[in-house]
Coordinates of C-alpha atoms in Angstrom, one line a residue:
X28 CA 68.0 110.0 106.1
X29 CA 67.6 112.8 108.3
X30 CA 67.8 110.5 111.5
X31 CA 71.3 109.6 110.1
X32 CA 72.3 113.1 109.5
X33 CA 71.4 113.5 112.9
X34 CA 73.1 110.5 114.7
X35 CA 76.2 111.7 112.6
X36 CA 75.9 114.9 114.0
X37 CA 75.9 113.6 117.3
X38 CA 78.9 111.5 117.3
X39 CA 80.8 114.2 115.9
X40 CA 80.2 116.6 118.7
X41 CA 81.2 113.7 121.2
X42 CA 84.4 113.3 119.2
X43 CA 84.8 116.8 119.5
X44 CA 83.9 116.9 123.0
X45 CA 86.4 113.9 123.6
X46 CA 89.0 115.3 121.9
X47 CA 89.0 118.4 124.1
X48 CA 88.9 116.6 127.3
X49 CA 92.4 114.1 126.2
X50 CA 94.2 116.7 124.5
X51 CA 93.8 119.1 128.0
X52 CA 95.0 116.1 129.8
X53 CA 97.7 116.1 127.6
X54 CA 98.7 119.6 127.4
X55 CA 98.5 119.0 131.7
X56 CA 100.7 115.8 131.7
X57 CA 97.8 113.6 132.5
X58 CA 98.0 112.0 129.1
X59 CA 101.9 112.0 128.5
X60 CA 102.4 108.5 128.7
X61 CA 100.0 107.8 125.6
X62 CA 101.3 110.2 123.7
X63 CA 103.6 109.8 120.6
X64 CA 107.0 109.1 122.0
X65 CA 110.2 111.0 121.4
X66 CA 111.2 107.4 119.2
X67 CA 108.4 108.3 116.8
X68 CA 108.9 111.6 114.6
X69 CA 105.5 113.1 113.7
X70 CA 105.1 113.2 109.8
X71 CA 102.5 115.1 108.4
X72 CA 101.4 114.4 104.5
X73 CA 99.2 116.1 102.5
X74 CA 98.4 116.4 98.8
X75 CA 96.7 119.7 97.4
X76 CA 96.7 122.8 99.0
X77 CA 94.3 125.5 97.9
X78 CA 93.0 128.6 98.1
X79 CA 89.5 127.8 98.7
X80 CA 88.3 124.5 98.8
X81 CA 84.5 125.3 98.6
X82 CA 85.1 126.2 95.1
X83 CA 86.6 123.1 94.2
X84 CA 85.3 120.2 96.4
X85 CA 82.1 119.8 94.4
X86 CA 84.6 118.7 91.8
X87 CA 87.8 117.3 92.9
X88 CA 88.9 114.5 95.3
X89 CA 87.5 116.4 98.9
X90 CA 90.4 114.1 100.8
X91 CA 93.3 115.7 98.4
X92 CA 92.4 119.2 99.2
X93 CA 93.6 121.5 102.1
X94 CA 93.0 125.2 102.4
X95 CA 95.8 127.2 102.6
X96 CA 94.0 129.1 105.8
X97 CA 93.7 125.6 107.2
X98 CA 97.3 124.5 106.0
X99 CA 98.7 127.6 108.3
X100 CA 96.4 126.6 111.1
X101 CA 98.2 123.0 110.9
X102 CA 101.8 124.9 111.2
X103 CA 101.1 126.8 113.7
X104 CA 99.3 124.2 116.3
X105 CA 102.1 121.8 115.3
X106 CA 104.7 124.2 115.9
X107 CA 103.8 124.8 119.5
X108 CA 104.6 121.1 120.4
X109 CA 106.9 120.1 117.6
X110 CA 110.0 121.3 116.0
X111 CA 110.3 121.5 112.6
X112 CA 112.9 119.5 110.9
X113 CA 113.6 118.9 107.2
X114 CA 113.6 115.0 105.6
X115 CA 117.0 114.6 105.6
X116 CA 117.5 115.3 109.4
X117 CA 114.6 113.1 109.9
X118 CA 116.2 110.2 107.6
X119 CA 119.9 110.4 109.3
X120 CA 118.5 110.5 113.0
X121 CA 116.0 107.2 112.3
X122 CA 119.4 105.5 110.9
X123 CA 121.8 106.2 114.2
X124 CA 118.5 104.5 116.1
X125 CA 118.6 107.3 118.6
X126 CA 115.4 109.0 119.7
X127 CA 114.9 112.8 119.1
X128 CA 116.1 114.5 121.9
X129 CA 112.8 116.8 121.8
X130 CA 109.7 116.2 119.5
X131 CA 109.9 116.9 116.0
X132 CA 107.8 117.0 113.0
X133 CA 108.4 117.1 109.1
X134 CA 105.8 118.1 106.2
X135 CA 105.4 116.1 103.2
X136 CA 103.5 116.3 99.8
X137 CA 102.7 113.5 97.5
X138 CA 101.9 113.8 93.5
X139 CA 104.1 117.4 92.8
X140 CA 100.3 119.7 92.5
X141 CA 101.5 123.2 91.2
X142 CA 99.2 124.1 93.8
X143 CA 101.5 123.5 96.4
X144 CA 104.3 125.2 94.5
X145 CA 101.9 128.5 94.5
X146 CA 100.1 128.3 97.9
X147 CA 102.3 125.7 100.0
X148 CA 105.4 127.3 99.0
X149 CA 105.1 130.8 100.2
X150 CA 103.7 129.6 103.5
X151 CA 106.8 127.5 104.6
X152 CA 109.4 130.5 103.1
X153 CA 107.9 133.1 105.1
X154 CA 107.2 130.7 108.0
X155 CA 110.9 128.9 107.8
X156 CA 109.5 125.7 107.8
X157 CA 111.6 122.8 105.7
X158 CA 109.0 120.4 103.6
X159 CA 109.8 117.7 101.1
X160 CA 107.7 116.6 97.8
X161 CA 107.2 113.4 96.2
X162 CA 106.7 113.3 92.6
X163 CA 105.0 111.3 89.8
X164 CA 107.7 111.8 87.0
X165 CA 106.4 110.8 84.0
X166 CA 103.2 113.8 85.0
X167 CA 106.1 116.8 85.7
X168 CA 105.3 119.7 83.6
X169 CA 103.0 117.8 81.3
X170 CA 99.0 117.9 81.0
X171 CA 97.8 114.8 82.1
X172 CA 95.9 113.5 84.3
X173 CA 96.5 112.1 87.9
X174 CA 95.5 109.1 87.5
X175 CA 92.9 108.8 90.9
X176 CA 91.7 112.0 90.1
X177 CA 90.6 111.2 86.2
X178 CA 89.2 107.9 87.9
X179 CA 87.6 110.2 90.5
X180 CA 85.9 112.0 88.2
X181 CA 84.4 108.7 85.8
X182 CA 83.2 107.4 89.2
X183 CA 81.7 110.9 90.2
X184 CA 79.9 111.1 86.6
X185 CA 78.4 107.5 86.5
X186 CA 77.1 107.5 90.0
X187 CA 75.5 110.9 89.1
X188 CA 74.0 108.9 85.6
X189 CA 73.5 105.0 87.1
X190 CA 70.3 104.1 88.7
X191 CA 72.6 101.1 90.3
X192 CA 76.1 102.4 90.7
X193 CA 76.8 99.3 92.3
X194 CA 75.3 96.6 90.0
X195 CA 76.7 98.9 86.6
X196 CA 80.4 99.2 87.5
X197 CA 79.9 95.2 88.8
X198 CA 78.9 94.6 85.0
X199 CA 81.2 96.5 83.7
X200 CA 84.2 95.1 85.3
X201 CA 83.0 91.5 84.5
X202 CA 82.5 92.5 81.0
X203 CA 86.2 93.6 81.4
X204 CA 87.4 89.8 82.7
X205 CA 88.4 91.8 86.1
X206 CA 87.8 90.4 89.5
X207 CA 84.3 92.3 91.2
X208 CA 86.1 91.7 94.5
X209 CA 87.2 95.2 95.7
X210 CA 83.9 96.6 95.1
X211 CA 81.6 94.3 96.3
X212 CA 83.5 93.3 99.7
X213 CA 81.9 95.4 101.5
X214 CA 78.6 97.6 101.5
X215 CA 80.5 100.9 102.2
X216 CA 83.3 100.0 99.1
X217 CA 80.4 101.8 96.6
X218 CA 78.5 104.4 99.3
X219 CA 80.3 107.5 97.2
X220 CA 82.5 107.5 94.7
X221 CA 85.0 108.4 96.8
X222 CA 84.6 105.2 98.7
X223 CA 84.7 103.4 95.3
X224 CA 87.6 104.6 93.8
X225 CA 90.0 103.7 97.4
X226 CA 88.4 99.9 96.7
X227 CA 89.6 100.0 92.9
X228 CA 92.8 101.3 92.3
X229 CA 95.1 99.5 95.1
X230 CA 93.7 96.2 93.6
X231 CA 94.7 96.9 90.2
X232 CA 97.6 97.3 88.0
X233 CA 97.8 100.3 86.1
X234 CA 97.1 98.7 83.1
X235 CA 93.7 97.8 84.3
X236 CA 92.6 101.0 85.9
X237 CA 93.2 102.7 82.6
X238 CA 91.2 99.9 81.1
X239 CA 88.1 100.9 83.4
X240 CA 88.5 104.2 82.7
X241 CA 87.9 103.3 79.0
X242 CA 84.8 101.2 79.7
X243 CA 84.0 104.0 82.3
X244 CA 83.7 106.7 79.6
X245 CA 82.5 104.8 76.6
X246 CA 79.6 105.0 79.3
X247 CA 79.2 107.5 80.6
X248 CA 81.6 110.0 78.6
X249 CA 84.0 112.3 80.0
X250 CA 82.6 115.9 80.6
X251 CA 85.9 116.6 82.2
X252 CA 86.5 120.2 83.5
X253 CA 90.3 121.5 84.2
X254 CA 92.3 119.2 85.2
X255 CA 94.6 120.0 88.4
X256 CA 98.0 121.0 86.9
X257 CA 100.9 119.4 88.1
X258 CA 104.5 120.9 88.7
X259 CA 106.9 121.7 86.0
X260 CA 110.7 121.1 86.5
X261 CA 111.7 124.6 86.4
X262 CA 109.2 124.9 89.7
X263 CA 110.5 121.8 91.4
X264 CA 114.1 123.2 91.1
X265 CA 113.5 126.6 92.5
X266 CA 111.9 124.6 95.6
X267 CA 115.3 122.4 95.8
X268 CA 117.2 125.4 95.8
X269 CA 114.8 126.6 98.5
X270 CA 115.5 123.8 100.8
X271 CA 112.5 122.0 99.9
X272 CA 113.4 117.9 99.7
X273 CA 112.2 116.6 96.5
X274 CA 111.6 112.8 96.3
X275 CA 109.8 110.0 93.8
X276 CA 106.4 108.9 94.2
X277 CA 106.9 106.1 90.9
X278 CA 107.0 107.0 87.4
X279 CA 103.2 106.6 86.8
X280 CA 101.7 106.6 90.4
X281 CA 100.9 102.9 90.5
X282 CA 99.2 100.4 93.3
X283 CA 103.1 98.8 93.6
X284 CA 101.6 95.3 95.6
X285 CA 99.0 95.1 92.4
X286 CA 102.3 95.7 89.9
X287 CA 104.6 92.9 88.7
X288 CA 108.3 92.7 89.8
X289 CA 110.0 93.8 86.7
X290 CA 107.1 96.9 86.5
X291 CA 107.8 98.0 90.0
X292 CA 111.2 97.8 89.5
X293 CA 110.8 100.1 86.6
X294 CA 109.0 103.0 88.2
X295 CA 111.1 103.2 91.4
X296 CA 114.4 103.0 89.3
X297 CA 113.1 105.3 86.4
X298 CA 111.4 107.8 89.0
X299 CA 114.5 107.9 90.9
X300 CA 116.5 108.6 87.5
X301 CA 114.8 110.7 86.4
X302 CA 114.8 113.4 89.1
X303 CA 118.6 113.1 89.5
X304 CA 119.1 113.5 86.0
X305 CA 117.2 117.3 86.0
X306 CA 118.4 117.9 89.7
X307 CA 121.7 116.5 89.6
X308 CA 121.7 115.2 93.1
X309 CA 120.8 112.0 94.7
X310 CA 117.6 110.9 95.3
X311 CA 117.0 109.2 98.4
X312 CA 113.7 109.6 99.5
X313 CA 110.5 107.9 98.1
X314 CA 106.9 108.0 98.9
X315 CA 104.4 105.2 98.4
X316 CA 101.4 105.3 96.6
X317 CA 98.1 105.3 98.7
X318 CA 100.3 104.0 101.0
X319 CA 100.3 100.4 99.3
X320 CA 102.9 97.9 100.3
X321 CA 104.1 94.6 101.3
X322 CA 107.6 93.5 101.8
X323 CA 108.5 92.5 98.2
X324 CA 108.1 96.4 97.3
X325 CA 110.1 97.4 100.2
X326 CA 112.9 95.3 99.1
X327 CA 112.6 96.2 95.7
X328 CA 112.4 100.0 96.8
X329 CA 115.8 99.4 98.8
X330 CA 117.6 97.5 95.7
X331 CA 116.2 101.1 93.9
X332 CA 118.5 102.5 95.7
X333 CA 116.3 104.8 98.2
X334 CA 117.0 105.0 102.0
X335 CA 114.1 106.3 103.3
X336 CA 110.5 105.9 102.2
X337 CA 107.3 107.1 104.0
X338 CA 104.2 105.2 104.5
X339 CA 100.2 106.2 105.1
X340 CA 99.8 104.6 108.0
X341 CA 101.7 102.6 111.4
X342 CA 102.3 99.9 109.9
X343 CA 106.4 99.1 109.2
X344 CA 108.1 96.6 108.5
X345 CA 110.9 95.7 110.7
X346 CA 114.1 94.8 108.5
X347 CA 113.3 98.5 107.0
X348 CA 112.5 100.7 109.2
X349 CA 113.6 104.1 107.5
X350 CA 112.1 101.9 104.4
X351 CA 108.5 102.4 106.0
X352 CA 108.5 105.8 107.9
X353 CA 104.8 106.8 109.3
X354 CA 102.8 109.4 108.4
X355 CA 99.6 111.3 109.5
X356 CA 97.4 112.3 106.5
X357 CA 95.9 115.7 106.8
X358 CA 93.7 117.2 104.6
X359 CA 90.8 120.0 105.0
X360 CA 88.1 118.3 106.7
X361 CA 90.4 116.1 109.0
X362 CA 90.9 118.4 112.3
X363 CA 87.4 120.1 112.4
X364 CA 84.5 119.9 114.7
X365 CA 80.7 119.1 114.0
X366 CA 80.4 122.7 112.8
X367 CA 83.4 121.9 110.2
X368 CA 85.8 124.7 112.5
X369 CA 88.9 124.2 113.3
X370 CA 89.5 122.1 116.1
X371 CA 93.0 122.3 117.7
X372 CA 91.7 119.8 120.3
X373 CA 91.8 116.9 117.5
X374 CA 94.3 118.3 115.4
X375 CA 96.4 117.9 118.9
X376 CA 95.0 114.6 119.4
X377 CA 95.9 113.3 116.1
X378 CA 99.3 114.1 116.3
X379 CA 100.1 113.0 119.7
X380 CA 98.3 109.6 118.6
X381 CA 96.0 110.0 121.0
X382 CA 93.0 110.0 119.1
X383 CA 91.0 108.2 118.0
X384 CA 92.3 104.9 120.4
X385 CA 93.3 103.4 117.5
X386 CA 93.7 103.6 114.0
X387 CA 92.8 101.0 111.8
X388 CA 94.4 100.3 108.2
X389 CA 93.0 99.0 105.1
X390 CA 95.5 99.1 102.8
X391 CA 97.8 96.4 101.1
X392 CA 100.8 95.0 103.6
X393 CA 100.4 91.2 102.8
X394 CA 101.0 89.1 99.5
X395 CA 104.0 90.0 97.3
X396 CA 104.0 92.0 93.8
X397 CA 101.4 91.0 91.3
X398 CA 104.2 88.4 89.8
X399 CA 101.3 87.7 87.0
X400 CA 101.2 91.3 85.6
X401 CA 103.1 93.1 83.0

């Protein structure tokens, strides 16, 4: 173990020590042809932002939090190469098919976290920097949970329990008539729980995901501390009127490619709906889940009605492109060196594309809706 710790170590300050050496090619021009191209807007997303996620990361989902101290370190080492633009700039220039006549950059959130509302928020007023939000309707201003963090959580507490992590959630999902598949694909699928809850929930409709969480804590029980509020209505209207974009993440934050067609249908219509009805302006903008989709939900999420929707990843698909914007993820541990310090070197790479070489993608983008659902 501590020969791992140390190999790890090691390839993270080579990383680091990479990263410095392309993006100082880049800043001299030595690197410009490689870089993110004036065709491809940079879109950040994050999640949570916090304001300290030492006392929370023992606890919550580590890749959902950001610092705000690391949030403004983001801003400002995009800002010196990027200009800030707001979703709806973003969304008209991608539809005249014209490139950006300098590079730009737009911030996103997924879920609607009050935590954004009171650390986010105040950052990007005082800062002048336009934003957008997607949000899970059917959670605005109520106490429930998110459902990957609840799941989070069950995972957390029975690999903390189980001798055999592995082999228990195996039995327990047979027990359940559900397909083992996602867990047991690969070795690294049940390493954390972390690891384990990204196999499970794109593979499954919602309605089995709750179901695990059932078996999960007739097992293990819940010993659930506070849950992570989520924004109320009266909070995402003072950010509309604040020039923040506000746009649907689904009704109920499902896996859409693991959903049938009528279901899908349902939570990007009733989303959309929904928001408009409280905001009383269109709703154009849509975000999707973990990033999960194929073609079939892209189509459906144009007959919804949206024109743009943002993706997790490069992948697009090429009838829709303003249906399947990239996005870079950020979150707190995601720019930092071996010594967990902020590294502008691979923030810098990161957002110029440069590094790593290239990205690889394991979410859903083949197969249709789950037809045999709902």
């Amino acid at each position: 173990m501590r020969t791992q710790r140390r190999n790890a170590r090691w390839r993270w300050h080579l990383k680091t020590a990479l990263a410095a050496t392309i993006s100082s090619a880049h800043d001299h021009g030595l690197a410009s042809a490689l870089a993110r191209g004036l065709e491809r807007p940079l879109v950040l997303g994050y999640h949570r932002v916090v304001a300290d996620v030492a006392s929370v990361e023992w606890t919550d989902m580590p890749s959902m939090l950001t610092s705000t101290k690391m949030f403004e370190r983001h801003l400002d080492c995009v800002g010196r190469h990027f200009r800030f633009i707001s979703l709806d700039e973003l969304g008209m220039h991608l539809l005249s098919g014209e490139p950006f006549e300098e590079p730009v950059a737009a911030v996103t959130f997924d879920d609607g976290y009050a935590d954004v509302y009171e650390h986010a928020y105040p950052v990007l007023q005082r800062k002048g920097i336009p934003a957008g939000i997607f949000v899970v309707t059917d959670l605005v201003g109520r106490p429930c949970w998110q459902v990957h963090d609840k799941l989070y959580h069950l995972v957390s507490k029975a690999f903390a329990m189980w001798d055999d992590p592995r082999l228990e959630l195996c039995s327990l999902m047979t027990t359940l008539g559900l397909s083992t598949e996602p867990i047991v694909r690969t070795r690294d699928a049940m390493r954390t729980p972390m690891l384990a809850v990204s196999a499970i929930l794109p593979a499954l409709p919602i309605a089995d995901v709750r179901r695990v969480m059932d078996g999960l804590e007739a097992s293990v029980g819940n010993g659930f501390h506070d849950m992570p509020r989520t924004l109320d209505w009266a909070e995402i209207e003072k950010m509309c009127r604040g020039g923040i974009t506000i746009g649907s993440h689904t009704k109920s934050h499902v896996s859409l490619p693991a959903e049938s067609a009528a279901d899908v249908a349902e939570e990007l219509e009733g989303s959309r709906q929904a928001i408009e009805s409280r905001l009383g302006e269109p709703i154009t903008h849509f975000a999707y889940p973990g990033g999960q989709f194929t073609a079939p939900v892209v189509d459906a999420v144009a007959r919804a009605g949206y024109r743009f929707a943002y993706t997790a990843c490069q992948h697009t698909e090429a009838g829709h492109p303003a249906l399947t914007i990239e996005r870079l993820l950020l979150w707190e541990g995601s720019s930092v060196d071996a010594d967990y310090r902020f590294s502008p070197a691979i923030l810098n790479c990161q957002t110029q594309d440069l590094w790593p070489p290239s990205r690889t993608c394991d979410r859903t983008h083949s197969g249709g809706t789950g037809g045999s659902h709902g």
